[in-house]
XYZ file of C-alpha atoms in Angstrom:
678
model
C -37.910 -12.107 20.740
C -39.050 -8.505 20.057
C -36.307 -5.920 19.724
C -36.204 -2.383 21.111
C -36.164 -0.876 24.609
C -36.364 -3.546 27.331
C -36.158 -3.879 31.126
C -34.971 -7.283 32.248
C -32.603 -9.317 34.394
C -29.411 -10.797 32.981
C -26.946 -13.363 34.321
C -23.250 -12.603 33.780
C -20.210 -14.848 34.201
C -17.194 -12.569 34.890
C -14.888 -14.658 32.673
C -17.219 -13.988 29.723
C -16.599 -10.232 30.015
C -13.886 -8.208 28.258
C -13.071 -4.654 29.338
C -11.679 -2.304 26.687
C -10.541 1.310 26.929
C -13.944 2.931 27.381
C -16.521 0.149 27.472
C -17.113 -3.476 28.342
C -18.591 -6.293 26.267
C -19.233 -9.995 26.537
C -21.885 -12.686 26.784
C -24.818 -12.839 29.211
C -27.994 -14.899 29.656
C -31.552 -13.557 29.684
C -34.206 -14.849 32.093
C -35.442 -17.311 29.459
C -31.939 -18.782 29.121
C -31.128 -17.184 25.747
C -27.503 -16.123 25.424
C -26.884 -12.618 24.079
C -24.014 -10.233 23.393
C -23.900 -7.248 25.749
C -22.090 -3.907 25.828
C -21.967 -1.455 28.715
C -20.174 1.548 30.197
C -16.821 0.689 31.766
C -17.583 2.976 34.725
C -20.720 1.066 35.758
C -21.371 -1.606 38.379
C -21.051 -4.522 35.957
C -17.523 -3.563 34.937
C -16.397 -3.019 38.528
C -17.821 -6.283 39.836
C -16.565 -8.365 36.896
C -13.069 -6.944 37.369
C -12.959 -7.833 41.071
C -15.050 -10.936 41.696
C -15.230 -14.373 40.074
C -18.802 -15.091 41.186
C -21.673 -14.872 38.655
C -23.867 -11.798 39.091
C -27.551 -11.168 38.441
C -28.320 -7.618 37.256
C -31.529 -5.712 36.574
C -30.951 -3.464 33.574
C -32.648 -1.352 30.944
C -31.282 -1.073 27.449
C -31.808 -1.595 23.740
C -32.083 -5.119 22.325
C -31.322 -5.616 18.641
C -29.966 -8.187 16.210
C -26.208 -8.527 15.885
C -24.939 -6.605 12.866
C -24.296 -8.200 9.498
C -21.052 -7.551 7.627
C -21.405 -4.278 5.730
C -18.507 -4.740 3.315
C -17.414 -7.512 0.977
C -14.984 -10.000 2.586
C -15.430 -8.412 6.024
C -15.823 -10.450 9.192
C -19.528 -11.198 9.604
C -20.456 -10.836 13.311
C -24.004 -12.089 12.780
C -22.920 -15.298 11.037
C -20.162 -15.953 13.591
C -22.325 -15.501 16.671
C -25.294 -17.281 15.110
C -23.024 -20.331 14.679
C -22.623 -20.201 18.479
C -26.356 -19.874 19.079
C -26.344 -16.093 19.704
C -28.321 -13.701 17.491
C -29.164 -10.702 19.715
C -27.096 -7.896 21.216
C -28.055 -5.702 24.145
C -26.665 -2.231 24.796
C -27.094 -1.570 28.522
C -28.068 1.999 29.385
C -28.876 1.682 33.099
C -28.097 -0.811 35.870
C -30.548 -0.827 38.764
C -29.988 -3.741 41.121
C -27.308 -6.387 41.247
C -26.644 -9.470 43.342
C -24.754 -12.736 43.285
C -26.541 -15.451 41.319
C -27.364 -18.836 42.865
C -27.098 -22.057 40.824
C -30.364 -23.885 40.202
C -28.870 -27.364 39.778
C -25.772 -29.397 40.588
C -24.593 -29.264 36.954
C -24.966 -25.473 36.971
C -22.962 -25.342 40.214
C -20.125 -27.350 38.627
C -20.194 -25.213 35.466
C -20.127 -21.952 37.432
C -17.307 -23.220 39.636
C -15.233 -24.018 36.539
C -15.958 -20.542 35.121
C -14.902 -18.911 38.398
C -11.708 -20.970 38.497
C -10.942 -19.923 34.905
C -11.509 -16.264 35.850
C -9.122 -16.512 38.815
C -6.481 -18.194 36.644
C -6.703 -15.486 33.966
C -6.246 -12.813 36.638
C -3.235 -14.705 38.037
C -1.698 -15.056 34.562
C -2.092 -11.277 34.097
C 0.661 -10.829 36.705
C 3.189 -12.926 34.757
C 5.895 -11.386 32.530
C 4.485 -10.253 29.175
C 5.636 -13.180 27.001
C 4.603 -15.882 29.474
C 1.326 -14.054 30.089
C 0.355 -13.848 26.404
C 1.404 -17.374 25.425
C 0.180 -18.923 28.687
C -3.294 -17.382 28.522
C -3.715 -18.251 24.847
C -2.235 -21.766 24.826
C -3.325 -23.042 28.249
C -6.455 -21.071 29.149
C -8.039 -20.437 25.748
C -8.155 -16.714 26.588
C -6.864 -14.326 23.918
C -6.155 -10.715 24.832
C -7.659 -8.138 22.447
C -4.213 -6.886 21.388
C -2.552 -10.323 21.116
C -2.670 -10.608 17.307
C -1.696 -6.934 16.875
C 1.493 -7.416 18.884
C 2.128 -10.831 17.282
C 1.117 -10.012 13.708
C 3.414 -12.642 12.150
C 1.316 -15.527 13.484
C -1.448 -15.209 10.876
C 0.897 -14.442 7.979
C 2.945 -17.606 8.623
C -0.166 -19.763 9.037
C 0.429 -20.501 12.735
C -2.977 -19.479 14.102
C -3.918 -23.129 14.698
C -1.219 -23.258 17.397
C -2.780 -20.373 19.294
C -6.305 -21.709 19.578
C -6.876 -24.198 22.347
C -7.588 -27.315 20.324
C -6.335 -30.750 19.353
C -2.850 -30.858 20.763
C -3.966 -29.470 24.163
C -6.586 -32.231 24.353
C -3.946 -34.807 23.400
C -1.607 -33.493 26.115
C -4.358 -33.720 28.776
C -5.356 -37.214 27.612
C -1.832 -38.627 27.496
C -0.591 -36.956 30.697
C -3.559 -38.293 32.644
C -3.122 -41.809 31.251
C 0.551 -41.826 32.284
C -0.159 -40.275 35.679
C -2.956 -42.747 36.391
C -0.579 -45.644 35.711
C 1.945 -44.171 38.152
C -0.832 -43.821 40.750
C -1.969 -47.433 40.131
C -5.470 -46.336 39.140
C -7.348 -49.104 37.391
C -7.414 -48.752 33.613
C -11.213 -48.741 33.432
C -11.512 -46.070 36.124
C -8.812 -43.975 34.440
C -10.647 -44.051 31.107
C -13.930 -43.001 32.717
C -12.250 -40.150 34.607
C -10.501 -38.829 31.486
C -13.869 -38.383 29.761
C -15.033 -36.085 32.563
C -11.703 -34.251 32.389
C -12.203 -33.547 28.681
C -15.713 -32.208 29.285
C -14.369 -29.987 32.095
C -11.645 -28.764 29.702
C -14.311 -27.748 27.179
C -16.321 -25.816 29.800
C -13.088 -24.319 31.193
C -12.085 -23.007 27.742
C -15.466 -21.330 27.253
C -17.032 -23.952 24.958
C -14.858 -23.002 21.978
C -15.807 -24.704 18.706
C -12.253 -25.852 17.957
C -12.418 -28.207 20.966
C -15.557 -30.089 19.937
C -13.851 -32.385 17.432
C -10.808 -33.392 19.556
C -12.941 -33.938 22.664
C -15.373 -36.175 20.774
C -12.430 -38.119 19.354
C -10.866 -38.378 22.815
C -14.097 -39.677 24.332
C -14.624 -42.137 21.455
C -11.036 -43.358 21.937
C -11.799 -43.989 25.618
C -14.960 -45.899 24.645
C -12.963 -48.006 22.212
C -10.353 -48.783 24.876
C -13.165 -49.706 27.275
C -14.692 -51.933 24.539
C -17.979 -50.058 24.807
C -17.940 -49.605 21.029
C -16.036 -51.323 18.224
C -15.235 -48.836 15.436
C -12.186 -47.849 13.431
C -10.572 -44.399 13.280
C -12.598 -43.286 10.232
C -15.890 -44.141 11.941
C -14.711 -42.299 15.054
C -14.012 -39.220 12.922
C -17.520 -39.463 11.446
C -19.078 -39.726 14.912
C -17.046 -36.712 16.041
C -18.384 -34.737 13.067
C -21.996 -35.741 13.792
C -21.578 -34.982 17.505
C -19.975 -31.641 16.746
C -22.845 -30.655 14.434
C -25.401 -31.633 17.091
C -23.742 -29.557 19.826
C -22.679 -26.645 17.573
C -24.637 -26.755 14.272
C -22.508 -23.901 12.929
C -19.126 -25.474 13.667
C -18.302 -25.912 9.957
C -19.087 -22.249 9.270
C -16.145 -21.357 11.483
C -12.577 -21.186 10.132
C -11.219 -23.085 13.139
C -13.862 -25.793 12.819
C -13.159 -26.263 9.105
C -9.397 -26.589 9.683
C -9.864 -28.936 12.625
C -11.999 -31.439 10.717
C -10.023 -31.165 7.465
C -6.647 -31.763 9.128
C -7.828 -34.796 11.082
C -9.613 -36.206 8.032
C -6.389 -35.910 6.061
C -4.385 -37.612 8.811
C -6.664 -40.659 8.583
C -5.050 -41.486 5.217
C -1.457 -40.626 6.128
C -0.722 -42.690 9.214
C 1.871 -44.853 7.428
C 3.591 -41.924 5.650
C 6.748 -40.103 6.861
C 6.278 -36.925 8.914
C 7.699 -34.596 6.239
C 5.248 -35.948 3.635
C 2.355 -35.620 6.090
C 3.194 -31.962 6.680
C 3.525 -31.113 2.959
C 0.370 -33.003 1.972
C -1.724 -31.539 4.802
C -0.546 -28.016 3.935
C -1.668 -28.595 0.337
C -4.947 -30.151 1.479
C -5.997 -27.180 3.631
C -4.554 -24.474 1.337
C -7.882 -23.774 -0.487
C -9.582 -23.205 2.879
C -6.760 -20.908 3.989
C -7.012 -18.925 0.741
C -10.774 -18.588 1.131
C -10.334 -16.962 4.549
C -6.947 -15.199 4.334
C -6.468 -14.699 0.534
C -2.702 -15.297 0.681
C -0.025 -17.919 1.260
C 3.519 -17.265 2.417
C 6.332 -19.202 0.761
C 7.944 -20.008 4.109
C 4.702 -20.979 5.898
C 5.326 -24.662 5.138
C 8.852 -24.466 6.536
C 7.586 -22.477 9.522
C 5.045 -25.182 10.362
C 7.616 -27.961 9.912
C 9.980 -26.243 12.360
C 7.738 -24.394 14.798
C 5.006 -26.983 15.485
C 7.390 -29.502 17.130
C 9.162 -26.632 18.917
C 5.853 -25.557 20.437
C 4.937 -29.073 21.508
C 8.337 -30.047 22.937
C 9.759 -26.693 24.053
C 7.327 -23.780 24.387
C 4.560 -25.620 26.292
C 7.076 -27.124 28.795
C 8.797 -23.733 29.129
C 5.470 -22.071 30.003
C 4.776 -24.780 32.596
C 8.282 -24.401 34.075
C 7.767 -20.623 34.110
C 4.504 -21.020 36.040
C 6.276 -23.339 38.494
C 9.120 -20.802 38.867
C 6.618 -18.011 39.581
C 4.829 -20.045 42.248
C 8.134 -21.016 43.909
C 9.628 -17.512 43.485
C 12.554 -18.767 41.379
C 13.169 -15.451 39.629
C 16.192 -16.723 37.690
C 14.201 -19.627 36.196
C 11.284 -17.325 35.388
C 13.669 -14.963 33.549
C 15.092 -17.850 31.491
C 11.591 -19.020 30.506
C 10.566 -15.472 29.568
C 13.742 -15.075 27.491
C 13.004 -18.291 25.536
C 9.434 -17.170 24.775
C 10.625 -13.698 23.736
C 13.144 -15.369 21.412
C 10.320 -17.393 19.804
C 8.269 -14.203 19.335
C 11.239 -12.519 17.646
C 11.728 -15.514 15.324
C 8.065 -15.397 14.246
C 8.264 -11.624 13.633
C 11.463 -12.075 11.636
C 9.913 -14.871 9.554
C 6.883 -12.701 8.750
C 9.147 -9.947 7.392
C 10.859 -12.264 4.914
C 9.506 -11.481 1.400
C 7.401 -14.201 -0.139
C 3.701 -13.535 0.457
C 1.687 -14.762 -2.552
C -1.611 -12.900 -2.803
C -4.358 -14.892 -4.550
C -7.500 -13.009 -3.558
C -10.602 -15.003 -2.666
C -11.012 -18.042 -4.962
C -14.407 -19.197 -6.187
C -16.118 -21.923 -4.172
C -15.801 -24.310 -7.149
C -12.028 -23.822 -7.227
C -11.877 -24.473 -3.475
C -13.788 -27.751 -3.780
C -11.714 -28.978 -6.743
C -8.386 -28.053 -5.126
C -9.411 -29.798 -1.892
C -10.374 -33.005 -3.706
C -7.254 -33.219 -5.920
C -4.816 -34.001 -3.048
C -7.121 -36.859 -1.977
C -7.026 -38.254 -5.525
C -3.210 -37.921 -5.442
C -3.107 -40.454 -2.575
C -4.821 -43.187 -4.588
C -3.701 -42.520 -8.167
C -0.663 -43.978 -9.891
C -0.194 -40.862 -12.044
C 1.115 -38.684 -9.241
C 3.350 -36.523 -11.471
C 0.465 -35.693 -13.805
C -1.791 -34.780 -10.892
C 0.977 -32.662 -9.373
C 1.243 -30.716 -12.655
C -2.541 -30.263 -12.711
C -2.408 -28.872 -9.162
C 0.372 -26.443 -10.075
C -1.557 -25.283 -13.165
C -4.737 -24.776 -11.126
C -2.943 -22.600 -8.585
C -1.238 -20.651 -11.383
C -4.666 -19.969 -12.937
C -6.032 -19.049 -9.512
C -3.187 -16.571 -8.978
C -3.586 -15.074 -12.457
C -7.377 -14.690 -12.570
C -7.693 -11.459 -10.530
C -4.653 -10.012 -12.312
C -5.399 -10.768 -15.963
C -9.139 -11.474 -16.135
C -10.774 -8.563 -18.021
C -13.251 -6.378 -16.187
C -13.234 -3.931 -13.322
C -15.215 -2.397 -10.500
C -15.857 0.724 -8.457
C -16.616 0.063 -4.780
C -18.193 2.636 -2.475
C -16.853 1.223 0.772
C -18.967 1.550 3.914
C -16.935 3.387 6.577
C -19.932 4.781 8.430
C -20.182 8.581 8.403
C -17.099 8.897 6.214
C -15.863 8.329 2.689
C -13.801 5.719 0.850
C -14.050 4.688 -2.807
C -11.952 2.071 -4.619
C -11.538 2.368 -8.406
C -10.114 -0.667 -10.166
C -10.551 -0.596 -13.956
C -7.667 -3.091 -14.199
C -5.432 -4.887 -11.707
C -2.350 -2.750 -12.256
C -4.247 0.545 -12.005
C -5.924 0.926 -8.606
C -7.026 4.320 -7.311
C -8.350 4.996 -3.830
C -10.317 8.166 -3.117
C -10.201 8.993 0.621
C -9.626 6.468 3.409
C -12.382 7.224 5.920
C -11.857 7.997 9.573
C -13.733 9.068 12.647
C -13.137 11.401 15.552
C -12.094 9.417 18.622
C -13.455 10.470 21.982
C -11.280 8.093 24.035
C -10.898 9.021 27.669
C -7.517 7.362 27.776
C -4.459 8.483 25.821
C -3.425 5.136 24.394
C -0.627 4.749 21.893
C -1.864 4.067 18.361
C 0.013 0.804 18.004
C -2.099 -0.694 20.797
C -5.373 0.522 19.276
C -6.923 -1.473 16.478
C -8.236 0.522 13.554
C -11.092 -1.691 12.402
C -11.962 0.520 9.422
C -8.445 0.156 8.011
C -8.414 -3.590 8.753
C -11.676 -3.995 6.819
C -10.379 -1.930 3.910
C -7.086 -3.861 3.706
C -9.020 -7.139 3.928
C -11.228 -6.064 1.014
C -8.211 -5.088 -1.097
C -6.471 -8.397 -0.373
C -9.683 -10.228 -1.245
C -9.249 -8.756 -4.732
C -5.490 -9.553 -4.756
C -4.587 -5.866 -4.436
C -1.425 -5.112 -2.458
C -0.505 -1.755 -3.995
C -2.424 1.479 -4.580
C -1.112 3.439 -7.559
C -3.016 6.660 -6.752
C -4.405 7.782 -3.397
C -6.564 10.896 -3.785
C -7.338 12.728 -0.525
C -10.142 15.130 -1.386
C -9.738 17.467 1.620
C -8.564 17.505 5.227
C -11.704 16.468 7.164
C -11.160 13.573 9.587
C -14.007 11.501 8.100
C -12.139 11.479 4.771
C -8.448 11.214 5.746
C -8.422 10.262 9.452
C -7.234 6.727 8.682
C -4.407 7.723 6.337
C -1.524 7.117 8.788
C -2.674 3.599 9.675
C -3.476 2.828 6.040
C -0.036 3.893 4.759
C 1.627 1.625 7.330
C -0.137 -1.456 5.977
C -0.087 -1.126 2.187
C 2.164 0.351 -0.496
C 1.003 3.611 -2.092
C 2.826 5.000 -5.139
C 1.460 8.570 -5.215
C -0.735 10.748 -3.017
C -2.759 13.615 -4.526
C -4.197 16.458 -2.416
C -5.877 19.797 -3.245
C -3.218 22.467 -3.775
C -2.322 24.134 -0.474
C -3.344 21.231 1.767
C 0.157 19.724 1.542
C 1.434 22.557 3.776
C -1.093 22.038 6.581
C 0.671 20.875 9.813
C -1.998 18.292 10.707
C -1.755 16.687 7.266
C 2.059 16.768 7.221
C 2.050 14.909 10.533
C -0.231 12.201 9.085
C 2.055 11.493 6.118
C 5.428 12.232 7.757
C 6.524 8.592 7.887
C 5.395 8.011 4.288
C 7.364 11.048 3.061
C 10.475 10.028 5.029
C 10.396 6.629 3.321
C 10.477 8.295 -0.117
C 6.760 8.708 -0.818
C 5.564 11.660 -2.884
C 2.632 14.018 -2.231
C 1.359 15.924 -5.294
C -0.818 19.068 -4.993
C -3.391 19.302 -7.799
C -5.582 21.913 -9.446
C -8.370 21.625 -12.008
C -7.251 20.404 -15.422
C -4.754 17.765 -14.261
C -5.196 14.156 -15.375
C -4.295 11.803 -12.495
C -4.526 8.928 -14.997
C -5.803 8.806 -18.564
C -9.256 7.985 -17.118
C -9.383 10.412 -14.167
C -9.546 14.186 -14.683
C -9.422 16.729 -11.836
C -12.198 19.354 -12.174
C -11.708 21.137 -8.833
C -10.149 23.044 -7.008
C -9.794 25.953 -9.401
C -7.453 27.901 -7.104
C -5.072 27.043 -4.273
C -6.658 26.653 -0.813
C -6.002 24.965 2.537
C -7.982 21.738 2.205
C -11.395 22.919 3.433
C -14.699 21.568 2.066
C -14.770 24.205 -0.696
C -11.234 23.178 -1.691
C -12.267 19.541 -2.244
C -10.888 17.601 -5.167
C -13.639 16.737 -7.661
C -12.899 14.175 -10.367
C -14.568 13.129 -13.593
C -13.904 9.447 -14.303
C -14.355 7.758 -17.677
C -13.803 3.978 -17.670
C -15.626 3.609 -21.040
C -18.174 1.190 -19.583
C -18.775 3.400 -16.560
C -18.605 7.182 -16.143
C -18.653 8.832 -12.718
C -18.469 12.214 -11.029
C -17.171 12.493 -7.460
C -16.917 15.790 -5.567
C -15.773 15.107 -1.995
C -17.485 17.616 0.320
C -17.714 20.342 -2.316
C -20.542 22.876 -1.874
C -23.063 23.951 -4.524
C -20.905 26.983 -5.331
C -17.993 24.683 -6.211
C -20.281 22.516 -8.353
C -21.373 25.594 -10.326
C -17.698 26.536 -10.775
C -17.101 23.111 -12.335
C -19.881 23.385 -14.927
C -18.757 26.947 -15.727
C -15.203 25.801 -16.434
C -15.694 22.331 -17.926
C -17.976 20.743 -20.453
C -18.853 17.387 -18.885
C -20.730 14.671 -20.794
C -23.440 12.553 -19.237
C -22.297 10.308 -16.371
C -23.722 7.020 -15.176
C -23.122 7.629 -11.465
C -22.969 10.815 -9.411
C -21.611 10.468 -5.915
C -23.506 13.085 -3.945
C -21.250 15.665 -2.312
C -20.890 15.988 1.464
C -22.697 12.691 2.210
C -25.956 13.955 0.709
C -26.054 17.235 2.648
C -28.349 20.010 1.385
C -25.244 22.196 0.905
C -24.268 20.045 -2.105
C -25.845 18.471 -5.214
C -27.085 21.606 -6.978
C -30.012 21.280 -9.420
C -27.969 22.814 -12.273
C -25.072 20.448 -11.579
C -27.328 17.387 -11.742
C -29.049 18.712 -14.875
C -25.681 19.133 -16.612
C -24.430 15.628 -15.714
C -27.757 13.776 -16.237
C -26.725 10.807 -14.032
C -28.783 7.633 -13.799
C -27.654 6.651 -10.305
C -26.850 8.636 -7.162
C -24.600 7.298 -4.399
C -24.662 8.520 -0.796
C -21.883 7.601 1.632
C -23.343 8.042 5.116
C -23.534 6.295 8.480
C -26.536 4.477 9.918
C -28.762 6.829 11.948
C -26.170 9.585 11.593
C -26.700 12.739 13.664
C -26.693 14.986 10.581
C -29.737 13.426 8.923
C -27.785 12.545 5.760
C -28.959 12.230 3.063
C -30.990 15.424 3.396
C -34.620 15.509 2.210
C -33.844 18.436 -0.101
C -31.083 16.427 -1.804
C -33.358 13.414 -2.163
C -36.030 15.627 -3.736
C -33.458 16.876 -6.266
C -32.649 13.242 -7.083
C -36.342 12.435 -7.467
C -36.919 15.403 -9.766
C -34.158 14.157 -12.072
C -35.262 10.489 -11.880
C -32.120 9.191 -10.152
C -32.047 5.824 -8.465
C -30.295 6.485 -5.144
C -28.239 3.960 -3.182
C -27.015 4.819 0.319
C -24.314 2.933 2.234
C -26.375 3.567 5.382
C -29.126 1.327 3.983
C -27.266 -0.981 1.607
C -23.788 -1.315 3.079
C -20.987 -1.363 0.527
C -22.176 -0.527 -3.007
C -20.258 -1.926 -5.957
C -20.503 -1.191 -9.677
C -18.933 -4.098 -11.567
C -18.422 -4.852 -15.270
C -16.813 -7.538 -17.421
C -15.335 -7.900 -20.889
C -18.683 -8.213 -22.666
C -21.301 -6.920 -20.222
C -22.125 -3.425 -18.982
C -21.831 -2.416 -15.355
C -24.201 -3.808 -12.755
C -24.841 -2.603 -9.214
C -24.306 -4.964 -6.269
C -24.716 -4.234 -2.576
C -24.724 -5.867 0.866
C -28.513 -5.995 0.923
C -29.112 -8.408 3.809
C -28.775 -5.877 6.613
C -32.085 -6.378 8.417
C -33.439 -9.609 9.848
């Protein structure tokens, strides 16, 4: 389908729409049946109708159709890959809405599907009126609907490896299957009829939950179990698992690209070989079996995650799910005392998970190589059939020790020019125990609603932390904030809350600015130090400050400029320093040739003076700028200067994150996120 400006009709299911602070987003269908991602103004007709009515609507719109974005930084969530695995590749930004009306189903199956969607929408709205704990757990566990702030407010869930409990999946299907089988016996429904009905119930459950990938495997297994009980097919459990895998790949070809899909199939495959083993051994073995997959996606493992799963999984099955159901019953019957008890139990569980996440013991591995993941997944399977279990256990321990040590002790380093849009962030890591971050990015927020920061996700900081953890970095030794502009330091408060920073360096005079002091107040209260710097200071043995010459207030012309010499790579970085400041540097310092010059002020014509470039004689120029930015960065004049001096220029706007990497024996090489256009 051609991209660009389009006028078309779209079909929208209200339960596929999410409304945020200032805009709405979700999934819609074009006239040809293709599903797309949409975004629209929260004040428009679509938002109002989807908030009030469960019926599908048909809307005539005009907007811009484009491909869904690729990930622009290493280890970042890849929207294009995720949505492509669900059969969606386009996104539509709606500019105008002309005509709307209620859609009419074109077939009986469509009528059933739409009715289920409408019922799901009404249930979500009803759950929104429940007390906070029951609302969050009920929507997530029973409806397959996750609020946008759920994992922010319950941040211990991922750290303790409990995310599988909060995606509607295997155990919900098992509950539906077993409850119906017991109920049908009590109602004296014939066994054959009961088994046919349960298959339709499982399909309805899948539609009801929005067709989530994590349900494909358990529903196929449930249906195959019903067929086996009906004697329609004669297969064992392993064949049933294989059929479920084939069926899942037919319905959702990208199911194994998804973290939830990988865990679902791995866990059930492992259980096939453990049916005669005690429960404690099953839990330990399965945790070991899926650990490489967890490390690939999350980069870390918590020492108490195994214990947490041993204790919390049965508690969820036998206590939390029944408590939610009793709480719903109490709400319907207006038993306030029972509702309060149920809410108290859920709040207690939330507190226990938060407390467990704060216990020290997170082991950060970084992202392992795919070969390591395959080997470490196969070894537990070999352990089941070998007689030399102790030897294999020692091999496993040694492999994980090597995996943990590789990012820490393997020689080599990198410099990463992180893509934060129209902002600036650079990570310098010549060795594991010496990590320097220059600026943290940020953007001016034009929110119409004054929301508290803790309820607002900072995606730039999340991406940056994810990248650092992917390289097994959990501490920054030096944080250099070049000047006080929002696009350079706007994220500093959120960043300091999520990772340890030993020292902060700022241009002399900026440390007294009220806006900056407010940003780092919590860090300073906890014992952190802020150091003002002037030209001549060495931040480390490899990083020399060349500007500011005199004390200022943190403006562009007060920017910190640093000369960096990592032996195999030499760089010059100047923040938003103007040409006058660049001339001051070459008048006060003799600087040898550098390999990389990071253009000042995002490639603006106010920076990158001809004399400055001539003095440094760089081979490569780096521009940190946003896609289609309003300032036209990098400026044509700057690019002409680069051309005159034969620089090869890389821009984050075109390439995404740019990384200069070197090893023990080889010189640096440039890597970038090149696949940004389709």
